[in-house]
Amino acid sequence: PFICCFLGSSGINAEYGDGNVKIWNTKKFDSRNIVISSRQTYSRPGQPIKGLVFYDKGDRVAVVTREGSLHEVGVKELKVCAAQTLDIESGDVVVDMNTLGTGEQQNLVVSTSNGHIVCVDMRSGSFVFKLTNKPQHGPVSAMCTDRHEHWICLGTRYGWLTCWDLRFHLPILSWQHDKTAPVLCVSPSLGCGSNVNVGVQGYNEVGTWNMESGCKERSLCYGPTELSESEQSIAGVYSILSLSPDLTVTGGADNCVRLWNARHETTSSVLSGPRELLGRQVYRKSVIQDVEVIHAEEDVELSHSEIKGPVQPSPAHHHTITDFAFVKSTQPCLVSVDMGGMMKIWK
């Protein structure tokens, strides 16, 4: 199932491809319990959910299905407060969803595979605007919005990225990823208003791109640079979380949670993953064709050393990691989810 987590004012949601939405109370993350049960479950059987967000000060959750059905659900009672169908074409499907604005002027923005960006007023349910990406750039596969809500960035299955100005509703720049591979995820680079982090299918790399110039400025990569055709079909970074201009958390098909430090690359590490990778990689920085490259390599000396002591069950994910959320609670923690339905909390 497809799983994603979103952070709200008092809880965290996880959405499942089978139509279930679970809500957790983040205050319980401070407890020492190994297993934390969800507080509530909202079900839409047979309707794969493609996105959900908190709004109305965290009292409601907006849920959108693959076919474009939008449901507004009260968090306390988990009952549908309002429902409508988005204005999307027949055969078109929802890719992602986010919110714009705060307080009484809060809008919902949805991207579809046919390249449409639909914005809906959460109060009145009316449509605010509709934008259309160039069809020749391919089906939309990923979307992110600027934290200051100045722009939206779309990624497509043909490797194209387009930045849209939300103030004038115009495309600012379109460029193609140097790998020309399907875009798996796009994420704003915290502290760098014009930069976006991008992961594409078939490559174990996160590229930081400047949306004003369309040029790559940084590359975070791991594993072998040359992959077989079968390896390329499953490789890729599916989730990126920027913690600061220099700190980035990534997760993908290798089931690892990685923390990258662009300023002090030697302190980068695998936070969670197979035992043979923990503490057994070195990180080197270089500049290749004006791009800063940080590459994780196997430490030859440590790779041949034996792991001493009893073998403990691995706390790592066993499936592709699909999303992250940073919870600012009494004890800040990182939440990760994977395609197998597992959500893990890292303190």
Short mmCIF file of C-alpha atoms in Angstrom, two decimals:
data_model
loop_
_atom_site.label_atom_id
_atom_site.label_comp_id
_atom_site.label_asym_id
_atom_site.label_seq_id
_atom_site.Cartn_x
_atom_site.Cartn_y
_atom_site.Cartn_z
CA PRO A 1 0.00 0.00 0.00
CA PHE A 2 0.99 3.62 -0.51
CA ILE A 3 1.62 5.31 2.82
CA CYS A 4 2.36 8.91 3.70
CA CYS A 5 2.39 10.86 6.96
CA PHE A 6 1.44 14.45 7.59
CA LEU A 7 1.99 16.55 10.68
CA GLY A 8 -0.80 18.48 12.38
CA SER A 9 -1.04 20.68 15.43
CA SER A 10 -1.73 17.85 17.86
CA GLY A 11 -1.51 14.62 15.91
CA ILE A 12 0.00 12.76 13.04
CA ASN A 13 -1.87 11.01 10.24
CA ALA A 14 -0.90 8.03 8.12
CA GLU A 15 -2.80 7.26 4.96
CA TYR A 16 -2.99 3.82 3.40
CA GLY A 17 -3.70 2.79 -0.16
CA ASP A 18 -6.58 0.62 1.07
CA GLY A 19 -8.63 3.67 2.08
CA ASN A 20 -7.79 3.82 5.81
CA VAL A 21 -6.61 6.93 7.67
CA LYS A 22 -5.13 6.53 11.15
CA ILE A 23 -4.57 9.32 13.66
CA TRP A 24 -1.97 9.24 16.44
CA ASN A 25 -1.60 11.59 19.41
CA THR A 26 1.97 12.94 19.23
CA LYS A 27 2.03 13.56 23.00
CA LYS A 28 2.22 9.79 23.48
CA PHE A 29 5.44 9.74 21.47
CA ASP A 30 7.19 10.92 24.65
CA SER A 31 6.26 7.70 26.46
CA ARG A 32 8.53 4.68 26.73
CA ASN A 33 6.01 2.33 25.15
CA ILE A 34 7.48 0.24 22.35
CA VAL A 35 4.13 0.04 20.54
CA ILE A 36 1.88 3.11 20.31
CA SER A 37 -1.66 2.46 19.11
CA SER A 38 -3.49 4.89 16.85
CA ARG A 39 -6.19 6.99 18.47
CA GLN A 40 -8.74 6.76 15.66
CA THR A 41 -9.28 5.26 12.22
CA TYR A 42 -11.26 6.72 9.34
CA SER A 43 -12.08 4.34 6.48
CA ARG A 44 -13.02 4.83 2.86
CA PRO A 45 -13.08 1.18 1.64
CA GLY A 46 -12.23 0.72 -2.01
CA GLN A 47 -11.11 4.34 -2.43
CA PRO A 48 -7.30 4.69 -2.48
CA ILE A 49 -6.32 7.88 -0.67
CA LYS A 50 -3.72 10.11 -2.32
CA GLY A 51 -3.38 12.90 0.22
CA LEU A 52 -4.52 14.37 3.51
CA VAL A 53 -3.78 17.52 5.47
CA PHE A 54 -4.80 19.10 8.77
CA TYR A 55 -6.59 22.45 8.66
CA ASP A 56 -8.91 24.62 10.80
CA LYS A 57 -6.32 24.68 13.62
CA GLY A 58 -5.99 20.91 13.51
CA ASP A 59 -9.67 20.23 14.17
CA ARG A 60 -10.32 18.88 10.67
CA VAL A 61 -8.60 16.71 8.12
CA ALA A 62 -9.05 17.04 4.37
CA VAL A 63 -8.88 13.67 2.58
CA VAL A 64 -8.70 13.32 -1.21
CA THR A 65 -9.05 10.05 -3.09
CA ARG A 66 -7.34 8.97 -6.28
CA GLU A 67 -10.44 9.76 -8.35
CA GLY A 68 -10.82 13.28 -6.90
CA SER A 69 -13.39 12.89 -4.12
CA LEU A 70 -12.67 15.42 -1.36
CA HIS A 71 -13.90 14.74 2.18
CA GLU A 72 -13.59 17.07 5.15
CA VAL A 73 -13.46 15.02 8.35
CA GLY A 74 -13.74 16.20 11.96
CA VAL A 75 -10.80 14.89 13.98
CA LYS A 76 -12.67 14.39 17.27
CA GLU A 77 -15.74 12.58 15.95
CA LEU A 78 -14.22 11.28 12.68
CA LYS A 79 -17.35 12.11 10.76
CA VAL A 80 -17.56 13.65 7.30
CA CYS A 81 -18.40 17.36 7.65
CA ALA A 82 -18.48 18.09 3.91
CA ALA A 83 -17.82 16.31 0.64
CA GLN A 84 -17.38 17.33 -2.99
CA THR A 85 -15.81 16.17 -6.22
CA LEU A 86 -12.84 18.06 -7.63
CA ASP A 87 -13.00 19.48 -11.15
CA ILE A 88 -10.69 16.99 -12.87
CA GLU A 89 -11.02 15.34 -16.26
CA SER A 90 -12.32 11.83 -16.83
CA GLY A 91 -9.42 9.41 -16.56
CA ASP A 92 -7.29 11.91 -14.64
CA VAL A 93 -6.11 10.98 -11.13
CA VAL A 94 -4.88 12.89 -8.09
CA VAL A 95 -1.11 12.84 -7.44
CA ASP A 96 -0.63 14.96 -4.32
CA MET A 97 -2.26 17.57 -2.09
CA ASN A 98 -1.22 20.43 0.18
CA THR A 99 -2.68 23.52 1.87
CA LEU A 100 -2.15 27.22 1.21
CA GLY A 101 -2.87 30.04 3.64
CA THR A 102 -3.78 30.00 7.33
CA GLY A 103 -6.74 30.86 9.52
CA GLU A 104 -9.94 31.77 7.71
CA GLN A 105 -8.27 32.00 4.29
CA GLN A 106 -7.09 28.42 3.91
CA ASN A 107 -7.08 26.79 0.49
CA LEU A 108 -6.40 23.28 -0.70
CA VAL A 109 -4.15 22.73 -3.71
CA VAL A 110 -4.23 19.41 -5.59
CA SER A 111 -2.07 18.20 -8.48
CA THR A 112 -3.24 15.60 -11.02
CA SER A 113 -1.40 13.25 -13.36
CA ASN A 114 -2.61 15.16 -16.46
CA GLY A 115 -0.77 18.24 -15.27
CA HIS A 116 -3.54 20.22 -13.58
CA ILE A 117 -3.20 22.21 -10.36
CA VAL A 118 -6.60 22.74 -8.74
CA CYS A 119 -7.06 25.13 -5.81
CA VAL A 120 -10.19 24.94 -3.62
CA ASP A 121 -11.40 27.33 -0.90
CA MET A 122 -11.84 25.21 2.24
CA ARG A 123 -14.51 27.50 3.69
CA SER A 124 -16.86 27.85 0.73
CA GLY A 125 -15.84 24.81 -1.30
CA SER A 126 -15.51 27.01 -4.41
CA PHE A 127 -12.65 26.73 -6.89
CA VAL A 128 -10.03 29.48 -6.61
CA PHE A 129 -7.89 28.75 -9.68
CA LYS A 130 -6.82 25.99 -12.05
CA LEU A 131 -3.42 25.81 -13.76
CA THR A 132 -2.24 23.40 -16.46
CA ASN A 133 1.26 22.05 -16.97
CA LYS A 134 2.59 21.43 -20.50
CA PRO A 135 1.33 18.02 -21.75
CA GLN A 136 4.63 17.35 -23.57
CA HIS A 137 6.42 17.31 -20.21
CA GLY A 138 4.59 14.11 -19.31
CA PRO A 139 2.26 12.93 -16.52
CA VAL A 140 2.82 14.67 -13.17
CA SER A 141 4.36 12.34 -10.58
CA ALA A 142 5.33 14.65 -7.67
CA MET A 143 4.55 18.07 -6.20
CA CYS A 144 5.72 20.35 -3.40
CA THR A 145 4.87 23.87 -2.24
CA ASP A 146 7.13 26.57 -0.89
CA ARG A 147 6.92 27.08 2.88
CA HIS A 148 6.23 30.77 2.24
CA GLU A 149 3.66 29.80 -0.42
CA HIS A 150 5.31 31.72 -3.22
CA TRP A 151 5.60 28.79 -5.63
CA ILE A 152 4.65 25.21 -6.50
CA CYS A 153 7.08 22.77 -8.09
CA LEU A 154 5.85 19.85 -10.21
CA GLY A 155 7.88 16.82 -11.32
CA THR A 156 6.86 14.50 -14.16
CA ARG A 157 7.48 10.95 -15.35
CA TYR A 158 9.57 12.34 -18.22
CA GLY A 159 11.99 13.95 -15.77
CA TRP A 160 10.72 17.50 -16.23
CA LEU A 161 10.36 20.00 -13.37
CA THR A 162 8.29 23.17 -13.51
CA CYS A 163 8.12 25.99 -10.98
CA TRP A 164 4.81 27.91 -10.86
CA ASP A 165 4.46 31.40 -9.34
CA LEU A 166 1.45 31.31 -6.99
CA ARG A 167 1.05 35.08 -6.95
CA PHE A 168 0.68 35.53 -10.72
CA HIS A 169 -0.32 31.92 -11.58
CA LEU A 170 2.39 31.70 -14.24
CA PRO A 171 5.17 29.15 -14.88
CA ILE A 172 8.55 30.62 -13.91
CA LEU A 173 10.89 27.99 -15.34
CA SER A 174 10.84 24.44 -16.71
CA TRP A 175 13.91 22.23 -16.98
CA GLN A 176 14.69 18.54 -17.41
CA HIS A 177 16.55 16.48 -14.84
CA ASP A 178 20.00 15.45 -16.06
CA LYS A 179 19.04 11.76 -15.63
CA THR A 180 15.80 12.23 -17.68
CA ALA A 181 14.20 9.69 -15.30
CA PRO A 182 10.75 9.77 -13.67
CA VAL A 183 10.62 12.15 -10.70
CA LEU A 184 9.74 10.27 -7.50
CA CYS A 185 9.68 13.17 -5.05
CA VAL A 186 10.33 16.91 -4.78
CA SER A 187 10.85 18.78 -1.53
CA PRO A 188 11.70 22.40 -0.60
CA SER A 189 15.23 23.01 0.63
CA LEU A 190 14.86 24.67 4.04
CA GLY A 191 16.55 28.07 4.21
CA CYS A 192 17.09 28.21 0.43
CA GLY A 193 13.93 29.77 -1.01
CA SER A 194 14.78 29.12 -4.65
CA ASN A 195 16.10 25.56 -4.23
CA VAL A 196 14.29 22.23 -4.40
CA ASN A 197 15.48 18.70 -3.59
CA VAL A 198 14.65 16.04 -6.18
CA GLY A 199 14.77 12.23 -6.23
CA VAL A 200 14.31 10.24 -9.46
CA GLN A 201 13.67 6.59 -10.27
CA GLY A 202 16.67 4.35 -10.94
CA TYR A 203 19.26 6.49 -9.13
CA ASN A 204 20.35 6.52 -5.49
CA GLU A 205 20.77 10.28 -5.49
CA VAL A 206 19.17 13.47 -4.22
CA GLY A 207 19.89 16.53 -6.32
CA THR A 208 19.45 20.10 -5.09
CA TRP A 209 18.32 22.30 -7.98
CA ASN A 210 18.17 26.08 -8.26
CA MET A 211 14.77 26.96 -9.72
CA GLU A 212 15.92 30.37 -10.94
CA SER A 213 18.65 28.93 -13.16
CA GLY A 214 17.55 25.30 -13.61
CA CYS A 215 21.02 24.15 -12.55
CA LYS A 216 21.98 21.44 -10.08
CA GLU A 217 24.00 22.78 -7.15
CA ARG A 218 24.43 19.72 -4.93
CA SER A 219 24.25 15.93 -5.21
CA LEU A 220 23.89 13.48 -2.31
CA CYS A 221 24.48 9.93 -3.53
CA TYR A 222 25.18 6.46 -2.18
CA GLY A 223 25.79 2.95 -3.47
CA PRO A 224 27.32 2.04 -6.83
CA THR A 225 27.11 4.65 -9.59
CA GLU A 226 26.44 2.00 -12.25
CA LEU A 227 23.31 -0.12 -11.72
CA SER A 228 21.97 -3.04 -13.71
CA GLU A 229 18.63 -2.72 -15.49
CA SER A 230 16.87 -4.74 -12.78
CA GLU A 231 18.48 -2.64 -10.03
CA GLN A 232 17.47 0.59 -11.75
CA SER A 233 13.83 -0.52 -11.87
CA ILE A 234 13.58 -0.42 -8.06
CA ALA A 235 16.30 2.06 -7.00
CA GLY A 236 15.49 5.59 -5.99
CA VAL A 237 14.92 8.08 -3.18
CA TYR A 238 11.20 8.32 -2.38
CA SER A 239 11.25 10.76 0.53
CA ILE A 240 13.31 13.86 1.39
CA LEU A 241 13.05 16.04 4.50
CA SER A 242 15.15 19.20 4.78
CA LEU A 243 15.95 20.10 8.39
CA SER A 244 18.24 23.06 7.58
CA PRO A 245 20.23 24.37 4.59
CA ASP A 246 22.89 21.75 5.39
CA LEU A 247 20.97 18.89 7.07
CA THR A 248 18.81 16.56 4.96
CA VAL A 249 17.08 13.26 5.80
CA THR A 250 16.45 10.82 2.94
CA GLY A 251 14.76 7.43 2.56
CA GLY A 252 14.08 5.14 -0.33
CA ALA A 253 14.22 1.69 -1.87
CA ASP A 254 17.27 0.62 0.16
CA ASN A 255 15.14 0.83 3.35
CA CYS A 256 17.68 3.16 5.00
CA VAL A 257 17.12 6.42 6.85
CA ARG A 258 20.10 8.62 6.06
CA LEU A 259 21.15 11.93 7.60
CA TRP A 260 23.31 14.12 5.35
CA ASN A 261 25.41 17.03 6.61
CA ALA A 262 26.54 19.09 3.63
CA ARG A 263 28.76 21.38 5.71
CA HIS A 264 30.54 18.64 7.68
CA GLU A 265 30.14 15.66 5.35
CA THR A 266 32.12 13.28 7.56
CA THR A 267 29.37 13.46 10.22
CA SER A 268 26.76 12.14 7.76
CA SER A 269 25.45 8.69 8.69
CA VAL A 270 22.90 5.92 8.25
CA LEU A 271 20.44 6.43 11.12
CA SER A 272 18.57 3.21 10.38
CA GLY A 273 19.32 0.34 8.04
CA PRO A 274 20.90 -3.10 7.75
CA ARG A 275 23.49 -3.83 10.46
CA GLU A 276 26.24 -4.17 7.87
CA LEU A 277 25.81 -0.50 6.91
CA LEU A 278 25.60 1.12 10.35
CA GLY A 279 28.84 2.94 11.07
CA ARG A 280 30.54 1.26 8.12
CA GLN A 281 30.42 4.01 5.51
CA VAL A 282 32.57 7.06 4.89
CA TYR A 283 31.39 10.27 3.24
CA ARG A 284 33.56 12.23 0.83
CA LYS A 285 32.95 15.60 -0.80
CA SER A 286 34.11 16.69 -4.24
CA VAL A 287 33.19 19.18 -6.94
CA ILE A 288 32.29 17.77 -10.35
CA GLN A 289 31.36 20.20 -13.14
CA ASP A 290 30.48 22.94 -10.62
CA VAL A 291 28.24 20.56 -8.64
CA GLU A 292 29.07 19.80 -4.99
CA VAL A 293 28.92 16.00 -4.66
CA ILE A 294 28.79 14.10 -1.36
CA HIS A 295 29.14 10.36 -1.87
CA ALA A 296 28.69 7.59 0.71
CA GLU A 297 31.24 4.86 0.20
CA GLU A 298 31.95 1.58 1.92
CA ASP A 299 34.69 1.76 4.55
CA VAL A 300 36.97 -1.03 3.35
CA GLU A 301 38.59 -1.63 6.75
CA LEU A 302 35.32 -1.76 8.70
CA SER A 303 33.49 -3.77 6.04
CA HIS A 304 35.79 -6.75 6.63
CA SER A 305 35.53 -6.62 10.42
CA GLU A 306 33.09 -8.91 12.20
CA ILE A 307 30.11 -7.65 14.16
CA LYS A 308 30.78 -8.66 17.74
CA GLY A 309 28.19 -9.62 20.31
CA PRO A 310 24.77 -11.25 19.95
CA VAL A 311 22.77 -10.35 16.86
CA GLN A 312 19.79 -8.24 17.87
CA PRO A 313 16.61 -7.89 15.78
CA SER A 314 17.01 -4.97 13.43
CA PRO A 315 14.76 -1.95 14.16
CA ALA A 316 15.15 -0.87 10.54
CA HIS A 317 12.44 -0.69 7.91
CA HIS A 318 11.98 -3.76 5.71
CA HIS A 319 10.23 -1.95 2.84
CA THR A 320 10.73 1.19 0.77
CA ILE A 321 10.50 4.34 2.91
CA THR A 322 7.85 6.69 1.52
CA ASP A 323 7.69 9.70 3.84
CA PHE A 324 9.04 11.53 6.89
CA ALA A 325 7.68 13.97 9.46
CA PHE A 326 9.55 15.87 12.18
CA VAL A 327 7.55 16.10 15.42
CA LYS A 328 8.37 19.06 17.65
CA SER A 329 7.19 17.58 20.93
CA THR A 330 8.73 17.64 24.42
CA GLN A 331 11.32 15.31 23.00
CA PRO A 332 11.69 16.05 19.24
CA CYS A 333 11.54 12.94 17.08
CA LEU A 334 11.57 11.81 13.48
CA VAL A 335 8.69 9.72 12.13
CA SER A 336 9.16 7.50 9.08
CA VAL A 337 6.72 5.27 7.21
CA ASP A 338 7.18 2.57 4.59
CA MET A 339 5.21 0.76 1.90
CA GLY A 340 4.73 -2.26 4.14
CA GLY A 341 2.50 -0.31 6.53
CA MET A 342 5.06 0.25 9.29
CA MET A 343 5.50 3.61 11.02
CA LYS A 344 8.60 4.09 13.18
CA ILE A 345 9.51 6.84 15.64
CA TRP A 346 13.17 7.82 16.04
CA LYS A 347 14.32 9.88 19.03
#
